[in-house]
């Protein structure tokens, strides 16, 4: 199957000046004003030092801001900020910021993909990226420095890497090997990001189907190393992808077909209701269970064999807002998403699968507003 990938991001136009780089608004102040509109943020001053507080407090939501910055000489750096808010009332929970000379995952020129969550490790202390565009690396969100870097004095030659992501369960850094046109079916590799290359383990390209069948998180991670944005069923073996031409597609893991990368092992399932005359256009976010897919802010229910779309339900009322991709709560009962209204401001909203209109938790403003810059803003996780 040819890869059908939607590289989608929330459009934004606000500059990002990090406190770590010598400027910017105090996050407690920003959160306080946001909380006044969304609830709870005014308590930020009582939360301790925002830059040392854990970002993954239970029942918190984390938003990532990323901005490429030209240095005037043709070079570029990337500014990354993570901010967490209490899912209950929007209280400001903490912040990390870093300036990177390497390109972080999920901060591409065309904006972050829907799998931007995989750019960060489990406790949100590391961000994945590529050094000089071709070497997988992990960077400390507190310092911006690479961790587990190779020996700078060694004489070695490594194959290029095309993308770097973290496995959401194991925390290992994953990347593909040999990402060049002449060898676009290289091994997949992973390592302990803090220890470095001595912990590297390789999976031959022919064994990639085993990864895609192993479980959902592993399947999504393996596909993300080749820039395939997919939502895999919890047990693995079946994934959903989206495309602006073909709409939603379900695929099962099968024999290698034409194309490059891990996506060549995905074979389309002929699903009634997703056929040429009944296209559904949305980007898969996550599976609630083996047969229920959340796709943007719709819920699609399939038959057990995935050959028929049984039901489509809207998770929010029809509206003219610009809505981002939802994330799932740990208990599976709720979802959250970013949404921009007519005033141009983003709000963080929470909805329940039981129904009803979503509730605004807080406003989420960029650290320093400036519509001339390319700030990417993405809700990445419900901790």
XYZ file of C-alpha atoms in Angstrom:
383
model
C 0.000 0.000 0.000
C 1.296 3.444 -0.765
C 1.696 5.437 2.387
C -1.252 7.750 2.927
C -0.130 10.201 5.488
C -1.629 13.424 6.719
C 0.939 15.677 8.339
C -1.518 17.782 10.250
C -0.925 20.456 12.828
C -2.878 23.190 14.476
C -2.303 26.417 12.579
C -0.776 29.106 14.766
C 0.836 32.480 14.383
C 2.460 33.521 17.608
C 6.082 34.090 18.572
C 7.706 32.114 21.315
C 10.269 33.739 23.591
C 11.456 31.308 26.227
C 12.315 32.278 29.735
C 15.336 30.014 29.350
C 16.552 32.321 26.590
C 16.340 35.441 28.691
C 12.803 36.683 28.345
C 9.123 35.888 28.204
C 6.117 36.205 30.435
C 6.078 34.572 33.817
C 4.109 31.349 33.346
C 2.313 31.752 36.649
C 1.040 35.131 35.488
C -0.065 33.734 32.146
C -1.763 30.792 33.809
C -3.423 33.052 36.335
C -5.056 35.206 33.689
C -6.067 32.126 31.701
C -7.478 30.460 34.753
C -9.660 33.462 35.443
C -11.486 32.588 32.251
C -11.169 28.845 32.384
C -11.122 28.162 36.094
C -8.450 27.407 38.658
C -5.373 28.969 37.033
C -5.127 31.726 39.618
C -3.612 29.238 42.059
C -0.452 28.913 39.959
C 1.606 30.997 42.393
C 0.972 28.370 45.058
C 2.247 25.516 42.901
C 5.947 26.115 43.592
C 8.599 26.632 40.962
C 6.957 25.999 37.615
C 10.242 24.931 36.058
C 10.928 22.168 38.555
C 7.394 20.888 39.212
C 6.686 17.522 37.529
C 4.780 17.928 34.281
C 3.108 14.518 34.487
C 1.045 14.986 37.619
C -1.941 12.640 37.558
C -4.958 14.067 35.746
C -3.071 16.878 34.039
C -3.007 17.910 30.380
C 0.203 18.887 28.597
C 0.432 21.337 25.699
C 3.559 21.644 23.531
C 4.641 24.851 21.811
C 7.369 24.671 19.183
C 8.864 27.414 17.043
C 11.663 27.418 14.466
C 13.874 30.506 14.786
C 16.139 31.815 12.024
C 19.535 33.001 13.260
C 20.144 35.441 10.401
C 22.943 33.392 8.827
C 20.837 30.670 7.249
C 20.907 28.527 10.371
C 17.952 27.643 12.535
C 17.234 26.735 16.120
C 14.048 25.422 17.698
C 12.338 26.676 20.820
C 10.205 24.149 22.693
C 7.911 24.796 25.651
C 5.788 22.259 27.525
C 3.025 23.468 29.836
C 0.760 21.307 31.966
C -2.665 22.202 33.343
C -4.954 20.398 35.770
C -7.625 18.560 33.777
C -10.248 19.356 36.419
C -10.025 23.146 36.639
C -7.177 24.358 34.419
C -4.826 25.195 37.274
C -1.296 25.771 35.986
C 0.820 22.725 36.885
C 4.289 23.370 35.487
C 6.496 24.290 32.567
C 9.685 23.229 30.798
C 11.436 25.138 28.042
C 14.471 24.417 25.913
C 16.313 25.840 22.931
C 17.633 23.187 20.542
C 20.054 23.462 17.634
C 18.686 20.170 16.274
C 15.179 19.737 14.866
C 12.846 18.143 17.427
C 10.306 15.574 16.297
C 6.808 16.981 15.906
C 8.161 20.399 14.929
C 8.437 19.980 11.174
C 8.255 22.860 8.758
C 4.585 22.104 8.076
C 3.689 21.793 11.735
C 3.475 18.899 14.175
C 1.916 15.631 13.177
C -0.906 14.073 15.145
C 1.616 11.695 16.699
C 3.517 14.570 18.335
C 3.047 12.816 21.690
C 5.721 10.335 20.611
C 8.243 13.179 20.398
C 8.437 13.189 24.205
C 9.310 10.456 26.691
C 6.997 9.208 29.423
C 7.857 11.775 32.086
C 8.223 14.636 29.575
C 11.861 15.249 30.500
C 13.242 14.389 27.042
C 12.384 15.350 23.478
C 13.454 13.350 20.430
C 15.052 14.924 17.379
C 17.587 14.674 14.601
C 21.109 16.097 14.782
C 22.070 17.656 11.432
C 18.890 16.144 10.044
C 20.144 12.569 10.007
C 21.124 11.251 13.462
C 18.521 10.252 16.040
C 19.035 11.878 19.421
C 17.324 12.726 22.700
C 17.537 16.131 24.357
C 17.018 17.195 27.952
C 13.994 19.504 28.262
C 15.639 21.264 31.215
C 18.918 22.130 29.474
C 18.415 21.593 25.752
C 21.521 19.406 25.702
C 21.756 15.989 24.050
C 21.782 13.003 26.403
C 23.486 9.696 25.659
C 25.509 11.293 22.861
C 28.096 9.218 20.952
C 31.804 9.643 21.635
C 32.788 12.801 19.707
C 36.327 11.455 19.178
C 35.321 8.068 17.752
C 35.865 7.089 14.120
C 32.572 5.554 13.064
C 30.058 5.604 10.253
C 26.349 5.244 10.965
C 23.420 4.992 8.601
C 21.129 7.998 8.383
C 17.979 8.103 10.494
C 14.783 9.594 9.106
C 12.772 10.131 12.270
C 13.145 9.668 16.019
C 10.332 8.931 18.493
C 9.854 7.497 21.977
C 7.950 4.302 22.678
C 5.108 5.471 24.975
C 5.383 2.423 27.273
C 9.054 1.403 27.367
C 10.468 4.914 26.985
C 13.117 3.723 24.523
C 14.167 5.965 21.645
C 13.164 4.423 18.282
C 14.426 5.316 14.794
C 14.899 3.773 11.372
C 18.274 2.883 9.868
C 19.401 3.573 6.324
C 16.864 6.294 5.549
C 18.173 7.148 2.082
C 16.648 6.536 -1.334
C 18.968 3.639 -2.132
C 18.153 1.838 1.132
C 14.684 2.882 2.230
C 13.935 -0.436 3.894
C 16.529 -0.420 6.627
C 16.307 -1.948 10.083
C 14.412 -0.298 12.908
C 16.491 0.393 15.994
C 15.873 1.425 19.590
C 17.999 2.288 22.586
C 17.918 3.568 26.128
C 18.095 7.314 25.421
C 20.107 8.165 28.532
C 22.680 5.376 28.226
C 23.290 5.710 24.502
C 24.350 3.577 21.559
C 25.723 0.694 23.593
C 22.109 -0.275 24.404
C 20.991 -0.215 20.753
C 18.864 -3.124 19.537
C 17.971 -3.653 15.868
C 14.935 -5.218 14.233
C 15.510 -6.347 10.619
C 13.100 -4.785 8.141
C 11.619 -8.204 7.345
C 10.598 -8.513 11.014
C 8.682 -5.223 11.094
C 5.322 -7.058 10.754
C 6.026 -8.701 14.107
C 6.257 -5.233 15.653
C 3.033 -4.112 13.981
C 1.194 -7.122 15.394
C 2.723 -6.964 18.868
C 0.494 -4.274 20.420
C -0.947 -0.883 19.593
C 1.755 1.340 21.141
C 4.521 -0.664 19.468
C 2.767 -0.599 16.095
C 2.282 3.176 16.262
C 5.911 3.703 17.292
C 7.274 1.509 14.502
C 5.169 3.317 11.897
C 6.134 6.733 13.275
C 9.806 6.004 12.582
C 8.796 6.244 8.924
C 6.538 9.274 9.443
C 3.341 7.237 9.182
C 0.692 8.748 11.456
C -1.543 5.862 12.463
C -3.861 4.811 15.266
C -3.456 1.103 16.026
C -5.986 -1.096 17.812
C -4.848 -2.004 21.367
C -3.883 -5.560 20.408
C -2.006 -4.475 17.270
C -2.377 -5.863 13.757
C -4.959 -3.333 12.511
C -4.357 0.395 12.070
C -6.326 3.421 10.919
C -4.847 6.179 8.792
C -6.295 9.301 7.209
C -5.821 11.141 3.945
C -7.399 14.229 2.425
C -8.065 12.323 -0.810
C -9.125 8.868 0.349
C -10.433 9.672 3.816
C -10.165 7.188 6.665
C -8.692 3.797 5.841
C -8.384 0.664 7.942
C -5.455 -1.612 7.189
C -4.272 -4.942 8.467
C -0.698 -6.150 8.692
C 0.132 -8.255 5.677
C 2.892 -9.101 3.224
C 5.163 -6.389 1.879
C 3.689 -4.289 -0.917
C 5.003 -1.411 -2.994
C 6.458 1.692 -1.392
C 9.035 2.399 1.271
C 9.173 2.217 5.026
C 7.161 0.315 7.607
C 3.891 1.277 5.894
C 4.546 -1.240 3.089
C 3.249 -3.954 5.420
C -0.219 -2.379 5.670
C -2.927 -3.772 3.403
C -6.270 -1.976 3.088
C -9.364 -3.625 4.518
C -12.429 -3.324 2.278
C -14.662 -1.617 4.827
C -18.248 -0.933 3.858
C -18.940 2.667 4.809
C -15.398 3.801 4.018
C -15.600 2.936 0.335
C -15.360 5.292 -2.633
C -18.983 6.397 -2.341
C -18.977 6.769 1.449
C -15.717 8.472 2.364
C -15.244 9.706 5.918
C -12.757 12.552 6.234
C -11.124 12.807 9.625
C -7.724 12.026 11.116
C -7.617 8.969 13.417
C -6.649 9.900 16.969
C -6.998 6.728 19.064
C -8.989 3.527 19.501
C -11.115 3.381 22.641
C -11.278 -0.391 22.267
C -10.876 -2.996 19.525
C -13.736 -1.656 17.383
C -14.290 1.981 18.410
C -12.126 4.641 16.747
C -12.036 8.313 17.682
C -11.297 10.268 14.524
C -10.935 14.015 15.070
C -14.094 14.684 17.099
C -16.117 11.798 15.679
C -16.536 8.290 17.029
C -16.621 5.460 14.488
C -17.807 1.982 15.467
C -16.843 -1.008 13.286
C -17.846 -4.646 13.089
C -15.547 -7.132 14.792
C -13.910 -8.042 11.465
C -13.605 -4.352 10.414
C -15.463 -4.952 7.161
C -18.334 -2.623 8.018
C -18.708 0.809 9.580
C -21.690 0.390 11.884
C -22.140 3.840 13.366
C -20.733 7.386 13.253
C -21.307 9.745 16.168
C -20.301 13.372 16.691
C -18.560 13.941 20.023
C -19.251 17.690 20.067
C -22.118 19.788 18.663
C -21.755 21.167 15.147
C -19.699 24.354 15.313
C -17.531 26.835 13.410
C -14.543 26.619 15.739
C -11.089 25.357 14.741
C -10.733 22.174 16.757
C -7.584 20.194 17.384
C -7.094 16.472 17.737
C -8.415 14.968 21.013
C -6.454 13.002 23.605
C -7.904 10.245 25.780
C -8.174 10.373 29.557
C -6.402 7.607 31.516
C -9.739 6.126 32.633
C -11.038 6.088 29.057
C -14.214 8.005 29.952
C -13.293 11.493 28.727
C -11.333 13.348 26.084
C -9.708 16.780 25.815
C -8.815 19.008 22.880
C -7.677 22.499 21.934
C -10.179 24.729 20.172
C -9.875 28.208 18.687
C -12.853 30.584 18.652
C -13.651 33.709 16.663
C -11.469 35.815 18.955
C -8.438 33.839 17.803
C -7.667 32.473 21.266
C -7.291 28.794 22.002
C -9.143 27.142 24.808
C -8.540 23.779 26.406
C -11.795 21.819 26.470
C -12.892 18.592 28.121
C -15.676 16.320 26.916
C -17.215 13.064 28.093
C -18.147 10.090 25.948
C -21.448 9.931 27.807
C -22.534 13.066 25.925
C -23.159 16.746 26.516
C -21.386 19.889 25.358
C -17.654 20.041 26.138
C -16.568 22.236 29.029
C -13.841 24.825 28.764
C -11.048 24.182 31.257
C -8.831 27.195 30.593
C -7.515 29.492 27.894
C -4.188 28.480 26.383
C -2.280 31.471 25.105
C 1.196 31.407 23.528
C 4.022 32.450 25.868
C 4.486 35.722 23.957
C 1.896 36.644 21.292
C 3.286 37.561 17.894
C 1.292 36.493 14.826
C 4.287 36.876 12.503
C 6.066 33.757 13.779
C 5.471 30.059 13.108
C 4.472 28.747 16.500
C 3.101 25.186 16.561
C 0.698 24.471 19.410
C -0.383 20.898 20.136
C -2.175 19.150 22.970
C -0.027 16.043 23.332
C -1.134 14.128 26.391
C -3.555 13.523 29.247
C -1.315 12.333 32.064
